[in-house]
Amino acid sequence: MTELSFDCTGVRADRRAAAPTLLFRLRLSTADPADRVHAVALRCQIRIEPARRDYRPDEAEALTDLFGDRSRWSSTLHPLQFAQVSHVVPGFTGTTEIELPVPCSYDLDIAAGRYFHALADGEVPLLLLFSGTVFAGAGGFRVHPVPWHKEAQVRMPVTVWQEMIETHFPGCGWLRLPRTTLDALLAYRSRHALPSWQQAVEALLAAAGDDPPPPPPARHARPFPGTAARPLAERTAP
């Protein structure tokens, strides 16, 4: 049996992906540097471990819906499921490094999305749990599973998530609504001849007596170093 070890050396946003995607840099190593691995059908489950970091007062307030009042966090700050992906690792001898693509959602109805949205800075403690099948051996191959105890930890900067979201949805967010509610909003927008969804929502807020939201940032703003400004309607490069 070929013994594999896993390390996560970093994570970055994939600016060229068609949809929000994180790339996790993984290092796979065999116990014997001469061992030949033909391929690994790898599965990876990623969990957020919220108890492994501190939170500012404004972050704690934004996380109330997930974990309750801060006084209860000793019993409610449980791990959150983030993603589960599969990837085929090409053959190697001894050690190899790959980038594991992880598609992400900005849906705030998903616990992980709400968690990331609530954070202003710092790092996100992540735990990567590995499983799958290893094809290894010289002069043929042996097939055996990746042991369930294989795992790796990484602390992802919050700015990496923010950069990924800003690249694909500059200055924007998403709100999922039932179709009947969406139809009612569309009818309201049509009746009042409002040219955009933003103006429709602002009109409803004004009618309710709430303050309108601040104007969105200018499209030429570049909140993250190296993030190229582009029109909202431009398609992401493949």
mmCIF file of C-alpha atoms in Angstrom:
data_model
loop_
_atom_site.group_PDB
_atom_site.id
_atom_site.type_symbol
_atom_site.label_atom_id
_atom_site.label_comp_id
_atom_site.label_asym_id
_atom_site.label_seq_id
_atom_site.Cartn_x
_atom_site.Cartn_y
_atom_site.Cartn_z
ATOM 1 C CA MET A 1 0.000 0.000 0.000
ATOM 2 C CA THR A 2 1.377 3.400 -1.024
ATOM 3 C CA GLU A 3 1.219 5.785 1.919
ATOM 4 C CA LEU A 4 0.264 9.336 0.870
ATOM 5 C CA SER A 5 0.467 12.544 2.864
ATOM 6 C CA PHE A 6 -1.403 15.757 2.008
ATOM 7 C CA ASP A 7 -0.530 19.378 2.652
ATOM 8 C CA CYS A 8 -2.348 22.545 1.589
ATOM 9 C CA THR A 9 0.202 25.277 0.904
ATOM 10 C CA GLY A 10 -2.156 28.085 -0.073
ATOM 11 C CA VAL A 11 -5.375 29.211 -1.716
ATOM 12 C CA ARG A 12 -6.104 31.887 -4.306
ATOM 13 C CA ALA A 13 -8.993 33.185 -6.388
ATOM 14 C CA ASP A 14 -9.158 32.007 -10.005
ATOM 15 C CA ARG A 15 -9.676 35.258 -11.911
ATOM 16 C CA ARG A 16 -10.067 33.455 -15.243
ATOM 17 C CA ALA A 17 -12.823 31.057 -14.188
ATOM 18 C CA ALA A 18 -16.293 31.463 -15.702
ATOM 19 C CA ALA A 19 -17.834 31.419 -12.206
ATOM 20 C CA PRO A 20 -16.479 32.154 -8.711
ATOM 21 C CA THR A 21 -13.770 29.569 -8.051
ATOM 22 C CA LEU A 22 -11.048 29.081 -5.462
ATOM 23 C CA LEU A 23 -7.834 27.196 -6.222
ATOM 24 C CA PHE A 24 -6.332 25.223 -3.342
ATOM 25 C CA ARG A 25 -2.648 24.364 -3.765
ATOM 26 C CA LEU A 26 -2.102 20.763 -2.616
ATOM 27 C CA ARG A 27 1.145 18.864 -2.153
ATOM 28 C CA LEU A 28 0.898 15.068 -2.301
ATOM 29 C CA SER A 29 3.872 13.016 -1.137
ATOM 30 C CA THR A 30 4.612 9.311 -0.826
ATOM 31 C CA ALA A 31 6.387 7.871 2.218
ATOM 32 C CA ASP A 32 9.074 6.429 -0.095
ATOM 33 C CA PRO A 33 10.383 9.048 -2.595
ATOM 34 C CA ALA A 34 10.824 6.272 -5.170
ATOM 35 C CA ASP A 35 7.186 5.125 -5.057
ATOM 36 C CA ARG A 36 5.348 5.513 -8.363
ATOM 37 C CA VAL A 37 1.733 6.740 -8.338
ATOM 38 C CA HIS A 38 -0.096 6.350 -11.649
ATOM 39 C CA ALA A 39 -3.126 8.449 -10.654
ATOM 40 C CA VAL A 40 -5.318 9.416 -7.711
ATOM 41 C CA ALA A 41 -9.100 9.731 -7.996
ATOM 42 C CA LEU A 42 -9.293 12.258 -5.177
ATOM 43 C CA ARG A 43 -12.333 13.443 -3.244
ATOM 44 C CA CYS A 44 -12.066 16.393 -0.887
ATOM 45 C CA GLN A 45 -14.561 17.685 1.646
ATOM 46 C CA ILE A 46 -13.861 21.211 2.932
ATOM 47 C CA ARG A 47 -15.180 22.461 6.256
ATOM 48 C CA ILE A 48 -15.081 25.866 7.917
ATOM 49 C CA GLU A 49 -13.925 25.711 11.547
ATOM 50 C CA PRO A 50 -15.297 28.965 12.996
ATOM 51 C CA ALA A 51 -14.105 28.307 16.554
ATOM 52 C CA ARG A 52 -10.453 28.635 15.451
ATOM 53 C CA ARG A 53 -10.516 32.442 14.994
ATOM 54 C CA ASP A 54 -11.579 35.603 16.809
ATOM 55 C CA TYR A 55 -14.332 37.982 15.678
ATOM 56 C CA ARG A 56 -14.815 41.725 15.800
ATOM 57 C CA PRO A 57 -18.058 43.049 17.357
ATOM 58 C CA ASP A 58 -19.550 43.889 13.937
ATOM 59 C CA GLU A 59 -18.651 40.413 12.622
ATOM 60 C CA ALA A 60 -20.197 38.766 15.702
ATOM 61 C CA GLU A 61 -23.409 40.735 15.150
ATOM 62 C CA ALA A 62 -23.559 39.655 11.495
ATOM 63 C CA LEU A 63 -23.116 36.010 12.563
ATOM 64 C CA THR A 64 -26.015 36.042 15.044
ATOM 65 C CA ASP A 65 -28.344 34.257 12.591
ATOM 66 C CA LEU A 66 -25.842 31.400 12.229
ATOM 67 C CA PHE A 67 -24.551 30.937 15.779
ATOM 68 C CA GLY A 68 -26.897 32.899 18.029
ATOM 69 C CA ASP A 69 -25.833 35.439 20.629
ATOM 70 C CA ARG A 70 -22.110 35.548 21.380
ATOM 71 C CA SER A 71 -22.732 34.349 24.931
ATOM 72 C CA ARG A 72 -23.852 30.990 23.460
ATOM 73 C CA TRP A 73 -20.919 30.466 21.094
ATOM 74 C CA SER A 74 -19.215 27.943 23.356
ATOM 75 C CA SER A 75 -21.960 25.476 22.359
ATOM 76 C CA THR A 76 -23.052 26.742 18.924
ATOM 77 C CA LEU A 77 -19.803 27.492 17.066
ATOM 78 C CA HIS A 78 -19.784 24.193 15.159
ATOM 79 C CA PRO A 79 -18.004 23.462 11.834
ATOM 80 C CA LEU A 80 -19.811 24.438 8.623
ATOM 81 C CA GLN A 81 -19.835 22.432 5.417
ATOM 82 C CA PHE A 82 -18.225 24.518 2.668
ATOM 83 C CA ALA A 83 -17.671 22.309 -0.389
ATOM 84 C CA GLN A 84 -17.171 18.764 -1.649
ATOM 85 C CA VAL A 85 -15.233 18.274 -4.892
ATOM 86 C CA SER A 86 -13.543 15.536 -6.928
ATOM 87 C CA HIS A 87 -10.315 15.771 -8.898
ATOM 88 C CA VAL A 88 -8.038 13.364 -10.811
ATOM 89 C CA VAL A 89 -4.382 13.774 -9.837
ATOM 90 C CA PRO A 90 -1.971 12.862 -12.688
ATOM 91 C CA GLY A 91 0.793 10.324 -12.164
ATOM 92 C CA PHE A 92 3.913 11.245 -10.213
ATOM 93 C CA THR A 93 6.869 9.805 -8.351
ATOM 94 C CA GLY A 94 7.596 10.912 -4.806
ATOM 95 C CA THR A 95 5.953 14.344 -4.653
ATOM 96 C CA THR A 96 3.647 16.456 -6.782
ATOM 97 C CA GLU A 97 1.705 19.702 -6.436
ATOM 98 C CA ILE A 98 -1.701 20.394 -7.945
ATOM 99 C CA GLU A 99 -4.332 23.107 -7.798
ATOM 100 C CA LEU A 100 -7.731 21.859 -6.669
ATOM 101 C CA PRO A 101 -10.544 24.000 -8.173
ATOM 102 C CA VAL A 102 -13.470 24.607 -5.813
ATOM 103 C CA PRO A 103 -16.578 26.297 -7.316
ATOM 104 C CA CYS A 104 -18.192 28.719 -4.861
ATOM 105 C CA SER A 105 -21.641 30.187 -4.361
ATOM 106 C CA TYR A 106 -22.553 33.713 -3.255
ATOM 107 C CA ASP A 107 -26.008 32.544 -2.183
ATOM 108 C CA LEU A 108 -26.632 34.065 1.248
ATOM 109 C CA ASP A 109 -29.212 31.352 2.002
ATOM 110 C CA ILE A 110 -26.252 28.956 2.277
ATOM 111 C CA ALA A 111 -24.554 28.963 5.683
ATOM 112 C CA ALA A 112 -21.017 29.134 4.235
ATOM 113 C CA GLY A 113 -21.942 32.099 2.031
ATOM 114 C CA ARG A 114 -23.423 33.986 4.972
ATOM 115 C CA TYR A 115 -20.359 33.213 7.062
ATOM 116 C CA PHE A 116 -17.915 34.582 4.486
ATOM 117 C CA HIS A 117 -20.125 37.625 3.871
ATOM 118 C CA ALA A 118 -20.034 38.494 7.586
ATOM 119 C CA LEU A 119 -16.229 38.640 7.827
ATOM 120 C CA ALA A 120 -14.390 41.923 7.348
ATOM 121 C CA ASP A 121 -10.763 40.798 7.630
ATOM 122 C CA GLY A 122 -8.457 38.176 9.083
ATOM 123 C CA GLU A 123 -8.352 34.531 8.026
ATOM 124 C CA VAL A 124 -10.823 31.671 7.621
ATOM 125 C CA PRO A 125 -9.723 28.379 9.235
ATOM 126 C CA LEU A 126 -10.471 25.528 6.829
ATOM 127 C CA LEU A 127 -10.138 21.766 7.226
ATOM 128 C CA LEU A 128 -9.693 19.589 4.119
ATOM 129 C CA LEU A 129 -10.767 15.941 4.510
ATOM 130 C CA PHE A 130 -9.515 13.546 1.827
ATOM 131 C CA SER A 131 -10.763 10.245 0.442
ATOM 132 C CA GLY A 132 -10.670 8.507 -2.919
ATOM 133 C CA THR A 133 -8.701 5.815 -4.762
ATOM 134 C CA VAL A 134 -4.957 5.477 -5.399
ATOM 135 C CA PHE A 135 -3.550 3.660 -8.445
ATOM 136 C CA ALA A 136 0.118 2.950 -7.728
ATOM 137 C CA GLY A 137 2.975 0.478 -8.176
ATOM 138 C CA ALA A 138 5.873 -0.316 -10.513
ATOM 139 C CA GLY A 139 5.434 -2.808 -13.354
ATOM 140 C CA GLY A 140 1.641 -2.722 -13.097
ATOM 141 C CA PHE A 141 -0.501 -1.096 -10.468
ATOM 142 C CA ARG A 142 -2.244 -1.645 -7.178
ATOM 143 C CA VAL A 143 -5.569 -0.108 -6.259
ATOM 144 C CA HIS A 144 -6.333 0.972 -2.722
ATOM 145 C CA PRO A 145 -8.382 3.681 -0.998
ATOM 146 C CA VAL A 146 -7.138 6.953 0.444
ATOM 147 C CA PRO A 147 -7.508 6.450 4.216
ATOM 148 C CA TRP A 148 -10.312 8.460 5.791
ATOM 149 C CA HIS A 149 -7.993 10.001 8.386
ATOM 150 C CA LYS A 150 -6.030 11.967 5.762
ATOM 151 C CA GLU A 151 -6.604 15.703 6.192
ATOM 152 C CA ALA A 152 -4.923 19.103 5.955
ATOM 153 C CA GLN A 153 -5.526 22.536 7.435
ATOM 154 C CA VAL A 154 -5.203 25.956 5.811
ATOM 155 C CA ARG A 155 -6.025 29.495 6.884
ATOM 156 C CA MET A 156 -7.478 31.366 3.913
ATOM 157 C CA PRO A 157 -7.252 35.184 4.035
ATOM 158 C CA VAL A 158 -10.699 36.771 3.933
ATOM 159 C CA THR A 159 -9.371 39.056 1.180
ATOM 160 C CA VAL A 160 -9.068 36.011 -1.120
ATOM 161 C CA TRP A 161 -12.827 35.385 -0.870
ATOM 162 C CA GLN A 162 -13.585 39.095 -1.270
ATOM 163 C CA GLU A 163 -11.353 39.326 -4.333
ATOM 164 C CA MET A 164 -13.063 36.318 -5.931
ATOM 165 C CA ILE A 165 -16.548 37.761 -5.382
ATOM 166 C CA GLU A 166 -15.527 41.247 -6.519
ATOM 167 C CA THR A 167 -13.979 39.833 -9.702
ATOM 168 C CA HIS A 168 -17.246 38.181 -10.774
ATOM 169 C CA PHE A 169 -19.834 40.454 -9.119
ATOM 170 C CA PRO A 170 -18.185 43.906 -8.875
ATOM 171 C CA GLY A 171 -20.079 45.990 -6.362
ATOM 172 C CA CYS A 172 -23.056 43.597 -6.461
ATOM 173 C CA GLY A 173 -24.738 40.852 -4.462
ATOM 174 C CA TRP A 174 -27.458 38.294 -5.093
ATOM 175 C CA LEU A 175 -30.826 37.718 -3.438
ATOM 176 C CA ARG A 176 -32.838 34.557 -4.121
ATOM 177 C CA LEU A 177 -36.617 35.015 -4.037
ATOM 178 C CA PRO A 178 -39.629 32.768 -4.675
ATOM 179 C CA ARG A 179 -41.022 33.139 -8.176
ATOM 180 C CA THR A 180 -44.306 34.587 -6.893
ATOM 181 C CA THR A 181 -42.428 37.315 -4.991
ATOM 182 C CA LEU A 182 -40.263 38.019 -8.017
ATOM 183 C CA ASP A 183 -43.376 38.327 -10.206
ATOM 184 C CA ALA A 184 -44.910 40.772 -7.715
ATOM 185 C CA LEU A 185 -41.730 42.864 -7.721
ATOM 186 C CA LEU A 186 -41.660 42.846 -11.506
ATOM 187 C CA ALA A 187 -45.289 44.013 -11.625
ATOM 188 C CA TYR A 188 -44.470 46.796 -9.135
ATOM 189 C CA ARG A 189 -41.494 47.856 -11.219
ATOM 190 C CA SER A 190 -43.614 47.917 -14.393
ATOM 191 C CA ARG A 191 -46.458 49.895 -12.799
ATOM 192 C CA HIS A 192 -44.057 52.595 -11.613
ATOM 193 C CA ALA A 193 -41.927 52.556 -14.794
ATOM 194 C CA LEU A 194 -38.742 51.987 -12.804
ATOM 195 C CA PRO A 195 -35.745 51.279 -15.068
ATOM 196 C CA SER A 196 -33.852 48.911 -12.727
ATOM 197 C CA TRP A 197 -34.312 46.453 -9.883
ATOM 198 C CA GLN A 198 -32.181 48.695 -7.682
ATOM 199 C CA GLN A 199 -34.566 51.605 -8.110
ATOM 200 C CA ALA A 200 -37.542 49.317 -7.457
ATOM 201 C CA VAL A 201 -36.079 48.155 -4.139
ATOM 202 C CA GLU A 202 -35.072 51.706 -3.184
ATOM 203 C CA ALA A 203 -38.626 52.900 -3.887
ATOM 204 C CA LEU A 204 -40.030 50.179 -1.614
ATOM 205 C CA LEU A 205 -37.548 51.105 1.135
ATOM 206 C CA ALA A 206 -38.506 54.763 0.825
ATOM 207 C CA ALA A 207 -42.215 53.875 1.033
ATOM 208 C CA ALA A 208 -41.482 51.913 4.215
ATOM 209 C CA GLY A 209 -39.719 54.933 5.719
ATOM 210 C CA ASP A 210 -36.251 53.387 5.692
ATOM 211 C CA ASP A 211 -33.126 55.233 4.625
ATOM 212 C CA PRO A 212 -32.003 54.452 1.074
ATOM 213 C CA PRO A 213 -28.797 52.455 0.733
ATOM 214 C CA PRO A 214 -25.572 54.341 -0.085
ATOM 215 C CA PRO A 215 -24.697 54.620 -3.780
ATOM 216 C CA PRO A 216 -22.593 51.780 -5.220
ATOM 217 C CA PRO A 217 -18.851 52.369 -5.674
ATOM 218 C CA ALA A 218 -17.676 53.807 -8.965
ATOM 219 C CA ARG A 219 -17.057 51.195 -11.631
ATOM 220 C CA HIS A 220 -13.495 52.333 -12.061
ATOM 221 C CA ALA A 221 -12.685 51.599 -8.400
ATOM 222 C CA ARG A 222 -10.117 48.842 -7.819
ATOM 223 C CA PRO A 223 -10.616 47.552 -4.248
ATOM 224 C CA PHE A 224 -8.079 44.742 -4.594
ATOM 225 C CA PRO A 225 -4.525 45.074 -5.959
ATOM 226 C CA GLY A 226 -4.262 43.637 -9.448
ATOM 227 C CA THR A 227 -8.027 43.432 -9.988
ATOM 228 C CA ALA A 228 -8.720 44.925 -13.381
ATOM 229 C CA ALA A 229 -11.713 47.233 -13.625
ATOM 230 C CA ARG A 230 -14.266 46.217 -16.272
ATOM 231 C CA PRO A 231 -17.851 47.062 -17.205
ATOM 232 C CA LEU A 232 -20.506 45.142 -15.331
ATOM 233 C CA ALA A 233 -21.827 43.630 -18.574
ATOM 234 C CA GLU A 234 -18.466 42.292 -19.736
ATOM 235 C CA ARG A 235 -18.108 38.520 -19.779
ATOM 236 C CA THR A 236 -15.416 36.834 -17.739
ATOM 237 C CA ALA A 237 -12.507 35.626 -19.833
ATOM 238 C CA PRO A 238 -12.341 31.822 -20.192
#
